[in-house]
Coordinates of N, CA and C in Angstrom, one line a residue:
X477 N 0.9 -1.2 0.0 CA 0.0 0.0 0.0 C 0.9 1.2 0.0
X478 N 0.6 2.1 -0.9 CA 1.4 3.4 -1.0 C 0.4 4.5 -0.7
X479 N 0.8 5.3 0.3 CA -0.1 6.3 0.8 C 0.4 7.6 0.1
X480 N -0.6 8.4 -0.4 CA -0.4 9.7 -0.9 C -0.7 10.7 0.2
X481 N -1.0 11.9 -0.1 CA -1.3 12.9 0.9 C -2.6 12.6 1.6
X482 N -2.7 12.9 2.9 CA -4.0 12.7 3.6 C -4.0 13.8 4.7
X483 N -5.3 14.2 5.1 CA -5.5 15.3 6.1 C -6.9 15.3 6.6
X484 N -7.0 15.8 7.8 CA -8.3 16.0 8.5 C -9.0 17.1 7.8
X485 N -10.3 17.0 7.6 CA -11.1 18.0 7.1 C -12.1 18.5 8.1
X486 N -12.0 19.8 8.5 CA -12.8 20.3 9.5 C -14.2 20.7 8.9
X487 N -15.3 20.4 9.6 CA -16.6 20.8 9.1 C -16.8 22.3 9.1
X488 N -15.9 23.0 9.9 CA -16.0 24.5 10.0 C -15.7 25.1 8.6
X489 N -15.0 24.4 7.7 CA -14.6 24.9 6.4 C -15.7 24.9 5.4
X490 N -16.8 24.1 5.7 CA -17.8 23.9 4.7 C -18.9 25.0 4.8
X491 N -19.3 25.4 3.6 CA -20.4 26.4 3.5 C -21.7 25.8 4.1
X492 N -21.8 24.5 4.0 CA -23.0 23.8 4.5 C -23.2 23.9 6.0
X493 N -22.1 24.1 6.7 CA -22.2 24.3 8.2 C -22.9 25.6 8.5
X494 N -22.6 26.7 7.7 CA -23.3 27.9 7.9 C -24.8 27.8 7.5
X495 N -25.1 27.0 6.5 CA -26.5 26.9 6.0 C -27.4 26.0 6.8
X496 N -26.9 24.8 7.1 CA -27.7 23.9 7.8 C -27.1 23.3 9.1
X497 N -25.8 23.4 9.2 CA -25.2 22.8 10.4 C -25.0 21.3 10.2
X498 N -25.5 20.7 9.1 CA -25.5 19.2 9.0 C -24.2 18.8 8.3
X499 N -23.1 18.9 9.1 CA -21.8 18.5 8.6 C -21.0 17.8 9.8
X500 N -20.1 17.0 9.4 CA -19.2 16.3 10.4 C -17.8 16.3 9.8
X501 N -16.8 16.1 10.7 CA -15.4 16.0 10.2 C -15.2 14.7 9.4
X502 N -14.2 14.8 8.5 CA -13.8 13.6 7.7 C -12.3 13.6 7.5
X503 N -11.9 12.7 6.8 CA -10.4 12.6 6.4 C -10.3 12.4 4.9
X504 N -9.6 13.2 4.2 CA -9.4 13.1 2.8 C -8.0 12.4 2.6
X505 N -7.9 11.6 1.5 CA -6.7 10.8 1.3 C -6.6 10.4 -0.2
X506 N -5.4 10.0 -0.5 CA -5.1 9.4 -1.8 C -4.2 8.1 -1.5
X507 N -4.6 7.0 -2.1 CA -3.8 5.8 -1.8 C -3.8 4.8 -3.0
X508 N -2.8 4.0 -3.1 CA -2.7 3.0 -4.2 C -2.3 1.7 -3.5
X509 N -3.0 0.6 -3.9 CA -2.6 -0.7 -3.4 C -2.1 -1.5 -4.6
X510 N -0.9 -2.0 -4.5 CA -0.3 -2.8 -5.6 C -0.2 -4.3 -5.1
X511 N -0.5 -5.2 -6.1 CA -0.4 -6.6 -5.8 C 0.4 -7.2 -6.9
X512 N 1.2 -8.2 -6.5 CA 2.0 -8.9 -7.5 C 3.0 -9.8 -6.9
X513 N 4.0 -10.2 -7.6 CA 5.0 -11.1 -7.2 C 6.2 -10.3 -6.5
X514 N 6.5 -10.7 -5.3 CA 7.5 -10.0 -4.5 C 8.7 -10.8 -4.5
X515 N 9.9 -10.2 -4.7 CA 11.2 -10.8 -4.7 C 12.0 -10.0 -3.7
X516 N 12.7 -10.8 -2.7 CA 13.6 -10.1 -1.8 C 15.0 -10.2 -2.4
X517 N 15.7 -9.1 -2.2 CA 17.1 -9.0 -2.7 C 18.0 -8.6 -1.6
X518 N 18.6 -9.5 -0.8 CA 19.6 -9.2 0.2 C 21.0 -9.0 -0.3
X519 N 21.2 -9.4 -1.6 CA 22.6 -9.4 -2.1 C 23.1 -8.0 -2.4
X520 N 24.3 -7.7 -2.0 CA 24.9 -6.3 -2.3 C 25.0 -6.0 -3.8
X521 N 25.2 -7.0 -4.6 CA 25.3 -6.7 -6.1 C 24.0 -6.1 -6.6
X522 N 22.9 -6.5 -6.0 CA 21.6 -5.9 -6.5 C 21.3 -4.6 -5.8
X523 N 21.7 -4.5 -4.5 CA 21.4 -3.4 -3.7 C 22.2 -2.1 -4.0
X524 N 23.5 -2.3 -4.2 CA 24.4 -1.1 -4.3 C 23.9 -0.2 -5.5
X525 N 23.7 -0.8 -6.7 CA 23.2 0.1 -7.8 C 21.9 0.9 -7.5
X526 N 21.0 0.2 -6.8 CA 19.7 0.8 -6.4 C 20.0 1.9 -5.4
X527 N 20.8 1.6 -4.4 CA 21.1 2.7 -3.4 C 21.8 3.8 -4.0
X528 N 22.7 3.6 -5.0 CA 23.4 4.6 -5.7 C 22.4 5.5 -6.4
X529 N 21.5 5.0 -7.1 CA 20.5 5.8 -7.8 C 19.6 6.6 -6.9
X530 N 19.2 6.0 -5.8 CA 18.4 6.7 -4.8 C 19.2 7.9 -4.2
X531 N 20.5 7.6 -3.8 CA 21.3 8.7 -3.3 C 21.5 9.8 -4.3
X532 N 21.8 9.5 -5.5 CA 22.0 10.5 -6.6 C 20.7 11.3 -6.7
X533 N 19.6 10.7 -6.7 CA 18.3 11.5 -6.8 C 18.1 12.4 -5.6
X534 N 18.3 11.9 -4.4 CA 18.1 12.7 -3.2 C 19.1 13.8 -3.0
X535 N 20.4 13.6 -3.5 CA 21.4 14.5 -3.3 C 21.5 15.6 -4.4
X536 N 20.8 15.3 -5.5 CA 20.8 16.2 -6.7 C 20.3 17.6 -6.2
X537 N 21.1 18.6 -6.7 CA 20.7 20.0 -6.4 C 21.2 20.5 -5.1
X538 N 21.8 19.7 -4.3 CA 22.4 20.2 -3.0 C 23.7 20.9 -3.3
X539 N 24.1 21.9 -2.5 CA 25.3 22.6 -2.7 C 26.5 21.7 -2.7
X540 N 26.5 20.8 -1.8 CA 27.7 19.9 -1.6 C 27.1 18.4 -1.6
X541 N 26.7 17.9 -2.7 CA 26.1 16.5 -2.7 C 27.0 15.4 -2.2
X542 N 26.5 14.5 -1.4 CA 27.2 13.4 -1.0 C 27.1 12.3 -2.0
X543 N 28.1 11.5 -2.2 CA 28.1 10.4 -3.2 C 28.6 9.1 -2.5
X544 N 28.1 8.0 -3.0 CA 28.6 6.7 -2.5 C 30.1 6.6 -2.7
X545 N 30.6 7.3 -3.7 CA 32.1 7.2 -4.0 C 32.9 8.0 -3.0
X546 N 32.2 8.7 -2.1 CA 32.9 9.4 -1.0 C 33.4 8.5 0.1
X547 N 32.9 7.3 0.1 CA 33.2 6.3 1.2 C 34.4 5.5 0.8
X548 N 35.0 4.9 1.8 CA 36.1 4.0 1.6 C 35.7 2.8 0.7
X549 N 36.5 2.3 -0.1 CA 36.2 1.1 -0.9 C 35.7 0.0 -0.1
X550 N 34.5 -0.6 -0.5 CA 33.9 -1.7 0.2 C 33.0 -1.4 1.3
X551 N 33.0 -0.1 1.8 CA 32.2 0.3 2.9 C 30.7 0.2 2.7
X552 N 30.3 0.7 1.6 CA 28.8 0.7 1.2 C 28.4 -0.8 1.2
X553 N 29.2 -1.6 0.6 CA 28.8 -3.1 0.4 C 28.6 -3.7 1.8
X554 N 29.4 -3.3 2.8 CA 29.2 -3.9 4.1 C 27.9 -3.3 4.8
X555 N 27.7 -2.0 4.5 CA 26.5 -1.4 5.1 C 25.2 -1.9 4.5
X556 N 25.1 -2.2 3.3 CA 23.9 -2.7 2.7 C 23.5 -4.0 3.1
X557 N 24.4 -4.7 3.9 CA 24.0 -6.0 4.4 C 22.9 -5.8 5.5
X558 N 22.7 -4.6 6.0 CA 21.7 -4.3 7.0 C 20.3 -4.1 6.4
X559 N 20.2 -4.1 5.1 CA 18.9 -3.8 4.4 C 18.6 -4.9 3.4
X560 N 17.4 -5.0 3.1 CA 16.9 -6.0 2.1 C 16.1 -5.2 1.0
X561 N 16.5 -5.4 -0.2 CA 15.8 -4.8 -1.3 C 14.5 -5.5 -1.7
X562 N 13.5 -4.8 -2.1 CA 12.3 -5.4 -2.5 C 12.0 -5.1 -4.0
X563 N 11.6 -6.1 -4.8 CA 11.2 -5.9 -6.1 C 9.8 -6.5 -6.3
X564 N 8.9 -5.6 -6.7 CA 7.5 -6.1 -6.9 C 7.2 -6.0 -8.4
X565 N 6.9 -7.2 -8.9 CA 6.4 -7.2 -10.3 C 4.9 -7.1 -10.2
X566 N 4.4 -5.9 -10.5 CA 3.0 -5.5 -10.3 C 2.1 -6.2 -11.3
X567 N 1.1 -6.9 -10.7 CA 0.1 -7.6 -11.5 C -1.3 -6.9 -11.4
X568 N -1.4 -6.1 -10.4 CA -2.7 -5.4 -10.2 C -2.5 -4.1 -9.4
X569 N -3.1 -3.1 -9.8 CA -3.1 -1.8 -9.1 C -4.5 -1.4 -8.8
X570 N -4.8 -0.9 -7.6 CA -6.1 -0.4 -7.2 C -5.8 1.0 -6.5
X571 N -6.4 2.0 -7.1 CA -6.2 3.4 -6.6 C -7.5 3.9 -6.0
X572 N -7.4 4.7 -4.9 CA -8.6 5.3 -4.3 C -8.2 6.7 -3.8
X573 N -9.1 7.6 -4.0 CA -9.0 8.9 -3.5 C -10.3 9.4 -2.9
X574 N -10.3 9.9 -1.7 CA -11.4 10.5 -1.1 C -11.1 12.0 -0.9
X575 N -11.6 12.8 -1.7 CA -11.3 14.2 -1.8 C -12.5 15.1 -1.7
X576 N -13.5 14.8 -0.9 CA -14.7 15.6 -0.8 C -15.5 15.6 -2.1
X577 N -15.4 14.6 -2.9 CA -16.2 14.6 -4.1 C -17.7 14.6 -3.9
X578 N -18.1 14.2 -2.7 CA -19.5 14.2 -2.4 C -20.1 15.6 -1.9
X579 N -19.2 16.5 -1.8 CA -19.6 17.8 -1.3 C -19.8 18.8 -2.4
X580 N -20.5 19.9 -2.1 CA -20.8 20.9 -3.1 C -19.5 21.6 -3.4
X581 N -19.6 22.4 -4.6 CA -18.4 23.1 -5.0 C -18.0 24.1 -3.9
X582 N -18.9 24.8 -3.3 CA -18.6 25.7 -2.2 C -17.9 25.1 -1.0
X583 N -18.4 23.9 -0.7 CA -17.8 23.1 0.4 C -16.3 22.7 0.1
X584 N -16.2 22.3 -1.2 CA -14.8 21.9 -1.6 C -13.9 23.1 -1.6
X585 N -14.4 24.2 -2.1 CA -13.6 25.4 -2.1 C -13.2 25.8 -0.6
X586 N -14.2 25.7 0.3 CA -13.9 26.0 1.7 C -12.8 25.1 2.3
X587 N -12.9 23.8 2.0 CA -11.9 22.9 2.4 C -10.5 23.2 1.9
X588 N -10.5 23.5 0.6 CA -9.2 23.9 0.0 C -8.6 25.1 0.7
X589 N -9.4 26.1 0.9 CA -8.9 27.3 1.6 C -8.4 26.9 3.0
X590 N -9.1 26.1 3.7 CA -8.7 25.7 5.1 C -7.4 24.9 5.0
X591 N -7.3 23.9 4.1 CA -6.1 23.1 4.0 C -4.9 24.0 3.6
X592 N -5.1 24.9 2.7 CA -4.0 25.8 2.3 C -3.4 26.6 3.4
X593 N -4.1 26.7 4.5 CA -3.6 27.5 5.7 C -2.8 26.6 6.6
X594 N -2.7 25.3 6.3 CA -2.0 24.3 7.1 C -0.6 24.1 6.7
X595 N -0.1 23.0 7.2 CA 1.3 22.6 6.9 C 1.4 21.9 5.6
X596 N 2.6 21.4 5.2 CA 2.8 20.8 3.9 C 1.8 19.7 3.6
X597 N 1.5 18.9 4.6 CA 0.6 17.7 4.3 C -0.8 18.2 3.9
X598 N -1.3 19.2 4.6 CA -2.6 19.7 4.3 C -2.6 20.4 2.9
X599 N -1.5 21.1 2.7 CA -1.4 21.8 1.3 C -1.3 20.8 0.2
X600 N -0.7 19.6 0.4 CA -0.7 18.6 -0.6 C -2.1 18.0 -0.9
X601 N -2.9 17.9 0.2 CA -4.3 17.4 0.0 C -5.0 18.5 -0.8
X602 N -4.8 19.8 -0.4 CA -5.5 20.9 -1.2 C -5.2 20.8 -2.7
X603 N -3.9 20.5 -3.0 CA -3.5 20.4 -4.4 C -4.2 19.3 -5.1
X604 N -4.3 18.1 -4.4 CA -5.0 17.0 -4.9 C -6.4 17.3 -5.2
X605 N -7.0 18.0 -4.2 CA -8.5 18.4 -4.4 C -8.6 19.3 -5.6
X606 N -7.7 20.2 -5.8 CA -7.8 21.1 -7.0 C -7.7 20.3 -8.3
X607 N -6.8 19.3 -8.3 CA -6.7 18.5 -9.5 C -8.0 17.7 -9.8
X608 N -8.5 17.1 -8.7 CA -9.8 16.4 -8.9 C -10.9 17.3 -9.3
X609 N -11.0 18.5 -8.7 CA -12.0 19.4 -9.0 C -12.0 19.9 -10.5
X610 N -10.8 20.1 -11.0 CA -10.6 20.6 -12.3 C -10.6 19.6 -13.4
X611 N -10.8 18.3 -13.1 CA -10.9 17.3 -14.1 C -12.2 17.4 -14.9

């Protein structure tokens, strides 16, 4: 299961609260479930190239990027013995998003404004709600 953004939705953000009061809190989220054949890879020959790509991606754009090549020879190979790589050959994907699709446009807009005033997690949900709204 891969979780995307998720956040609490306050009923105070809904226009419906002002109109009827018939609102309750909820939780909006995006998630994907993948099913398939899983292979474990404990061997350093498989892990090191994958760790290298991950590090390169995460270090890209930094003023002083770290590289696996900065370590003494053989060091990374000993360290990857503490992890196990996973390879999933995906046979089925199931995605689900609950982004206030059942609410009026005014309620959705109110939730987006409320989420935009929050932290990064809430702002990510607001962005997902905008994409769903604009489809």
